[in-house]
JSON list of C-alpha atoms in Angstrom, two decimals:
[
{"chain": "A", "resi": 1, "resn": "UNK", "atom": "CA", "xyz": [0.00, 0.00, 0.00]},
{"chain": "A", "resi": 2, "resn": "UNK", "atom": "CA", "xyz": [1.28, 3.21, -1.06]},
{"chain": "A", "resi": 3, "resn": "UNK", "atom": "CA", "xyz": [2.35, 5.95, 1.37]},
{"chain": "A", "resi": 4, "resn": "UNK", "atom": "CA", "xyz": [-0.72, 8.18, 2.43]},
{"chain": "A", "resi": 5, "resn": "UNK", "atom": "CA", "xyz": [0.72, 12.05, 1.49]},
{"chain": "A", "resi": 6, "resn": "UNK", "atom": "CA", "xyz": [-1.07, 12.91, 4.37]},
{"chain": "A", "resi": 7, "resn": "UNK", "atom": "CA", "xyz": [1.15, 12.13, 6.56]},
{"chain": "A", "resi": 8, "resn": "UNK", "atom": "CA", "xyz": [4.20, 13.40, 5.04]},
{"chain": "A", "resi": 9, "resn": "UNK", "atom": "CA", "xyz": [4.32, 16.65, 7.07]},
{"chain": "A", "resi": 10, "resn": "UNK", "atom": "CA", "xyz": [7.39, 17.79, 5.16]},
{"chain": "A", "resi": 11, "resn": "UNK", "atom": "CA", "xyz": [7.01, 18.79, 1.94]},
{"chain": "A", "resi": 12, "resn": "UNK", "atom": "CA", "xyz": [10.73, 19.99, 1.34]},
{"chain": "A", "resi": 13, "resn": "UNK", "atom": "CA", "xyz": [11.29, 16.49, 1.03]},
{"chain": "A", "resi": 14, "resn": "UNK", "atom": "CA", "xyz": [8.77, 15.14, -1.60]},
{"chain": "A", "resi": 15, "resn": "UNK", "atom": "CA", "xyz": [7.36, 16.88, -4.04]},
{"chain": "A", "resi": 16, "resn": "UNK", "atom": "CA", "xyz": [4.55, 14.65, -5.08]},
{"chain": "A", "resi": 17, "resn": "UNK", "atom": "CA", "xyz": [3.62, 16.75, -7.83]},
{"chain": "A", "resi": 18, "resn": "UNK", "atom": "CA", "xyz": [6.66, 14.71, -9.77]},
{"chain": "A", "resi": 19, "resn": "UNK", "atom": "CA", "xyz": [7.36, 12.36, -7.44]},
{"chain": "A", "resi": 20, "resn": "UNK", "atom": "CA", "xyz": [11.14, 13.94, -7.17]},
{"chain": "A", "resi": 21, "resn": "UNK", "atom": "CA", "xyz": [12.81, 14.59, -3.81]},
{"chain": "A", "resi": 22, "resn": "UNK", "atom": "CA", "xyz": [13.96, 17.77, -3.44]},
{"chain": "A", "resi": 23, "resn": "UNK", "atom": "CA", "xyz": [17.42, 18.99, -1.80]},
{"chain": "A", "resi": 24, "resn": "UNK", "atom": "CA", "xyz": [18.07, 20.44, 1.16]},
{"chain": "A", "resi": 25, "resn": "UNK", "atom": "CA", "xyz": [19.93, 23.92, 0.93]},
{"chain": "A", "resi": 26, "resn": "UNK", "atom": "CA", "xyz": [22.04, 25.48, 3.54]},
{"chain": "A", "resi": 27, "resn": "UNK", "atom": "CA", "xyz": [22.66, 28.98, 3.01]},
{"chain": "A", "resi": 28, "resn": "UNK", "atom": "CA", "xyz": [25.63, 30.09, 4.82]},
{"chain": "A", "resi": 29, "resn": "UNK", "atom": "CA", "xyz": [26.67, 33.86, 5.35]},
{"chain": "A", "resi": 30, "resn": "UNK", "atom": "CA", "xyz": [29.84, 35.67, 5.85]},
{"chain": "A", "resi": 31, "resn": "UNK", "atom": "CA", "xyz": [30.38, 39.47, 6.87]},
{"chain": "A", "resi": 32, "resn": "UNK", "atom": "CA", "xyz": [34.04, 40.75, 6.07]},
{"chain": "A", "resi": 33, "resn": "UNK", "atom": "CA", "xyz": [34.93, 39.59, 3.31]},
{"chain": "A", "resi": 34, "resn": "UNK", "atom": "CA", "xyz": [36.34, 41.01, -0.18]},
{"chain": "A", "resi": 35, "resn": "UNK", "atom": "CA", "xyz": [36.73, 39.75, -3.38]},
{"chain": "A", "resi": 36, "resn": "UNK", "atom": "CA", "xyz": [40.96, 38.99, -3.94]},
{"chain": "A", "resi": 37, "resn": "UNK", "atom": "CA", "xyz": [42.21, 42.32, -6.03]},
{"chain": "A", "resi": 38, "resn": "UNK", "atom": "CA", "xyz": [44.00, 40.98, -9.21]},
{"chain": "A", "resi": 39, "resn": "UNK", "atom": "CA", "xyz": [47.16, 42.93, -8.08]},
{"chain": "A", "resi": 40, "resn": "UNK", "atom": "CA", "xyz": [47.08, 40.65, -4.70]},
{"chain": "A", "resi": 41, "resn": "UNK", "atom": "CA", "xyz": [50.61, 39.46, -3.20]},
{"chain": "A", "resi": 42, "resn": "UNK", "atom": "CA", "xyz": [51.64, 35.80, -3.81]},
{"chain": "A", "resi": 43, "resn": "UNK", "atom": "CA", "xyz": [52.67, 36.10, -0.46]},
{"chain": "A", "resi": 44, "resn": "UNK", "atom": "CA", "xyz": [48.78, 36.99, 0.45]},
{"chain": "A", "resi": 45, "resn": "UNK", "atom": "CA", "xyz": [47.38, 34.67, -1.35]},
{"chain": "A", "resi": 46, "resn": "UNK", "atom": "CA", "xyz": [49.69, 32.04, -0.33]},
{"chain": "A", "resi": 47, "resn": "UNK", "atom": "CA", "xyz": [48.73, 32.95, 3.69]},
{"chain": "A", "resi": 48, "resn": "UNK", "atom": "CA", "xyz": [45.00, 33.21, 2.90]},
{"chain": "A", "resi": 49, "resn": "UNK", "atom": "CA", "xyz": [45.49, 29.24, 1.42]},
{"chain": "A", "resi": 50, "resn": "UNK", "atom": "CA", "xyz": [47.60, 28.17, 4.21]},
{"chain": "A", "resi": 51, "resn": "UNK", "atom": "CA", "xyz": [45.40, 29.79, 7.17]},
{"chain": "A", "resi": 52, "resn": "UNK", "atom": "CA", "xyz": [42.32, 29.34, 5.55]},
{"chain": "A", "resi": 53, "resn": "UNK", "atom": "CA", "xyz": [40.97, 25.56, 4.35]},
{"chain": "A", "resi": 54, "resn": "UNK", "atom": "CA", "xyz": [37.83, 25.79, 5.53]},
{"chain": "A", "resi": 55, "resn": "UNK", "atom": "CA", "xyz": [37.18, 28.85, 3.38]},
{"chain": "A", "resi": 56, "resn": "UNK", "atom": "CA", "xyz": [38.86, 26.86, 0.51]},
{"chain": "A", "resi": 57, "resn": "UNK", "atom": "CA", "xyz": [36.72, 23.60, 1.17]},
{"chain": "A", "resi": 58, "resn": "UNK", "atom": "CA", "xyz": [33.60, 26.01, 0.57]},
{"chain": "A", "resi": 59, "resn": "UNK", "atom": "CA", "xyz": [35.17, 27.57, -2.73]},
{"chain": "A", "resi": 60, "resn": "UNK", "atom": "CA", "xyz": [35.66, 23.64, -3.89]},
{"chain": "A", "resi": 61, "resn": "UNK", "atom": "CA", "xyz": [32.59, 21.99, -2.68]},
{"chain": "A", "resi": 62, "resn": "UNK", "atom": "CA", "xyz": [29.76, 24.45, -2.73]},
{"chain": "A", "resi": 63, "resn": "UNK", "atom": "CA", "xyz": [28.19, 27.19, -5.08]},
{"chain": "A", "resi": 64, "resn": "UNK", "atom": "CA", "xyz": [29.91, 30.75, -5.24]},
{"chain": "A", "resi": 65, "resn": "UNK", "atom": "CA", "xyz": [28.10, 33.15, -7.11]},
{"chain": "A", "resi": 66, "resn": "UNK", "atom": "CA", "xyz": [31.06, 35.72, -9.13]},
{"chain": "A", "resi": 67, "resn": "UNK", "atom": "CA", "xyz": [28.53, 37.98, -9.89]},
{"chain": "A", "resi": 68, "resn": "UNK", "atom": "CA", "xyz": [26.05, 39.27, -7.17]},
{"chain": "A", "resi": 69, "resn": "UNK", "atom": "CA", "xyz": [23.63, 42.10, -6.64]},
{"chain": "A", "resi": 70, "resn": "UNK", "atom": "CA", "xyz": [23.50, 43.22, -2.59]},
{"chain": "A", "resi": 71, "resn": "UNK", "atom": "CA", "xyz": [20.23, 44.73, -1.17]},
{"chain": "A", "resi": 72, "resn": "UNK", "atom": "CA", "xyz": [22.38, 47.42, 0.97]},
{"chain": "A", "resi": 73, "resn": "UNK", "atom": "CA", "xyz": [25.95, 48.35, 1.80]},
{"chain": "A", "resi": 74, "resn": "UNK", "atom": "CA", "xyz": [25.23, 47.47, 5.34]},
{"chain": "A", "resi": 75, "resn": "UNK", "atom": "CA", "xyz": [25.58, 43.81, 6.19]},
{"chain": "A", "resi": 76, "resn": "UNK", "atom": "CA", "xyz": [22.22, 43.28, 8.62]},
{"chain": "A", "resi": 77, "resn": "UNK", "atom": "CA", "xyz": [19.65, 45.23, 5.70]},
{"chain": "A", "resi": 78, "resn": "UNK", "atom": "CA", "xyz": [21.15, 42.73, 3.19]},
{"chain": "A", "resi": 79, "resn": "UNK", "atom": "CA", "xyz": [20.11, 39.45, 4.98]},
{"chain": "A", "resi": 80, "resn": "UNK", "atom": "CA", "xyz": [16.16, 40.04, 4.91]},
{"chain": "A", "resi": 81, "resn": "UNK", "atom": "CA", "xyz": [16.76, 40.88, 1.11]},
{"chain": "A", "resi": 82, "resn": "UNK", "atom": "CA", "xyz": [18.13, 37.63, 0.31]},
{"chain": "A", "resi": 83, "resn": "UNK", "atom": "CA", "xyz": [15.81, 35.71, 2.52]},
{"chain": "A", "resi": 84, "resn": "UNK", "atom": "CA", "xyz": [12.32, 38.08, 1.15]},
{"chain": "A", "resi": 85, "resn": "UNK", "atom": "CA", "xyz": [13.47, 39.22, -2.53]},
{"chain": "A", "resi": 86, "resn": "UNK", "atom": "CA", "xyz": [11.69, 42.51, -1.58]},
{"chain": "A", "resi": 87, "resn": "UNK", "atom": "CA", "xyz": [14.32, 45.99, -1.60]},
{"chain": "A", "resi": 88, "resn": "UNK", "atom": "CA", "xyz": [15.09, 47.11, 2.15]},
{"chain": "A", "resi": 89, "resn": "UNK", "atom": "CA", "xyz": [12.64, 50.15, 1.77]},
{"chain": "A", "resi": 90, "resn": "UNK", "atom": "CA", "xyz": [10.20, 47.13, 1.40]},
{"chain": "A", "resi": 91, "resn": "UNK", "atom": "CA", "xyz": [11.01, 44.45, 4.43]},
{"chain": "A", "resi": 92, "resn": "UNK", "atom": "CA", "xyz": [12.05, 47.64, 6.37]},
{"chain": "A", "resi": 93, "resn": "UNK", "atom": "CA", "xyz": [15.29, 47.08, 7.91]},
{"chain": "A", "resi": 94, "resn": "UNK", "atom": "CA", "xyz": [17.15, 49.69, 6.54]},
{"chain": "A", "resi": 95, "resn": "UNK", "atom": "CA", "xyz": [19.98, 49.76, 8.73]},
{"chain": "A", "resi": 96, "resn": "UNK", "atom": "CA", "xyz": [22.26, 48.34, 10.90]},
{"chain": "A", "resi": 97, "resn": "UNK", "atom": "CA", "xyz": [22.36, 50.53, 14.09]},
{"chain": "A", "resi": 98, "resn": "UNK", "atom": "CA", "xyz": [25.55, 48.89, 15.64]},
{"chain": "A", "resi": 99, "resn": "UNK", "atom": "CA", "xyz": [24.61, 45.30, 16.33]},
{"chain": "A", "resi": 100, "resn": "UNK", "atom": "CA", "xyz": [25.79, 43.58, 12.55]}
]
């Protein structure tokens, strides 16, 4: 007998419209960070390798996006952008007020 969809009280994991399974998705974010200047020292880049695998085990094993669009300069008006799609005039937190 077939499962009843009833009582599968997670839809994230079956989407019974195509009888997929869908992923889950962590979405992991960083404040103070800058994209590497092409004029960087070896010697830089060479520390930021050494000092830094876990950053590297991201950059192999997950999805970077090169080219990004940021709701706000400010760190904490960005977050509810990513999370709502909607401008930070919109979701209304429009600054960060010293606790990013």
């Amino acid at each position: 007998m077939p499962d009843d969809p009833a009582k599968n009280n997670d839809p994230a994991k079956n989407d019974d419209t195509t009888g997929t399974t869908r992923p889950d998705v962590v979405i992991i974010m960083t404040d103070e960070e800058r994209a590497a200047p092409p004029y960087e020292p070896e010697e830089l880049r060479a520390w930021r390798r050494d000092m830094l695998p876990g950053r590297a085990w991201f950059d192999e094993n997950g999805v970077s996006f090169a080219r990004h669009y940021t709701g706000s300069l400010a760190c904490v008006p960005s977050r509810p952008t990513l999370f709502t799609g909607q401008y930070p005039d919109v979701h209304g937190v429009t600054q960060t007020d010293g606790l990013g």
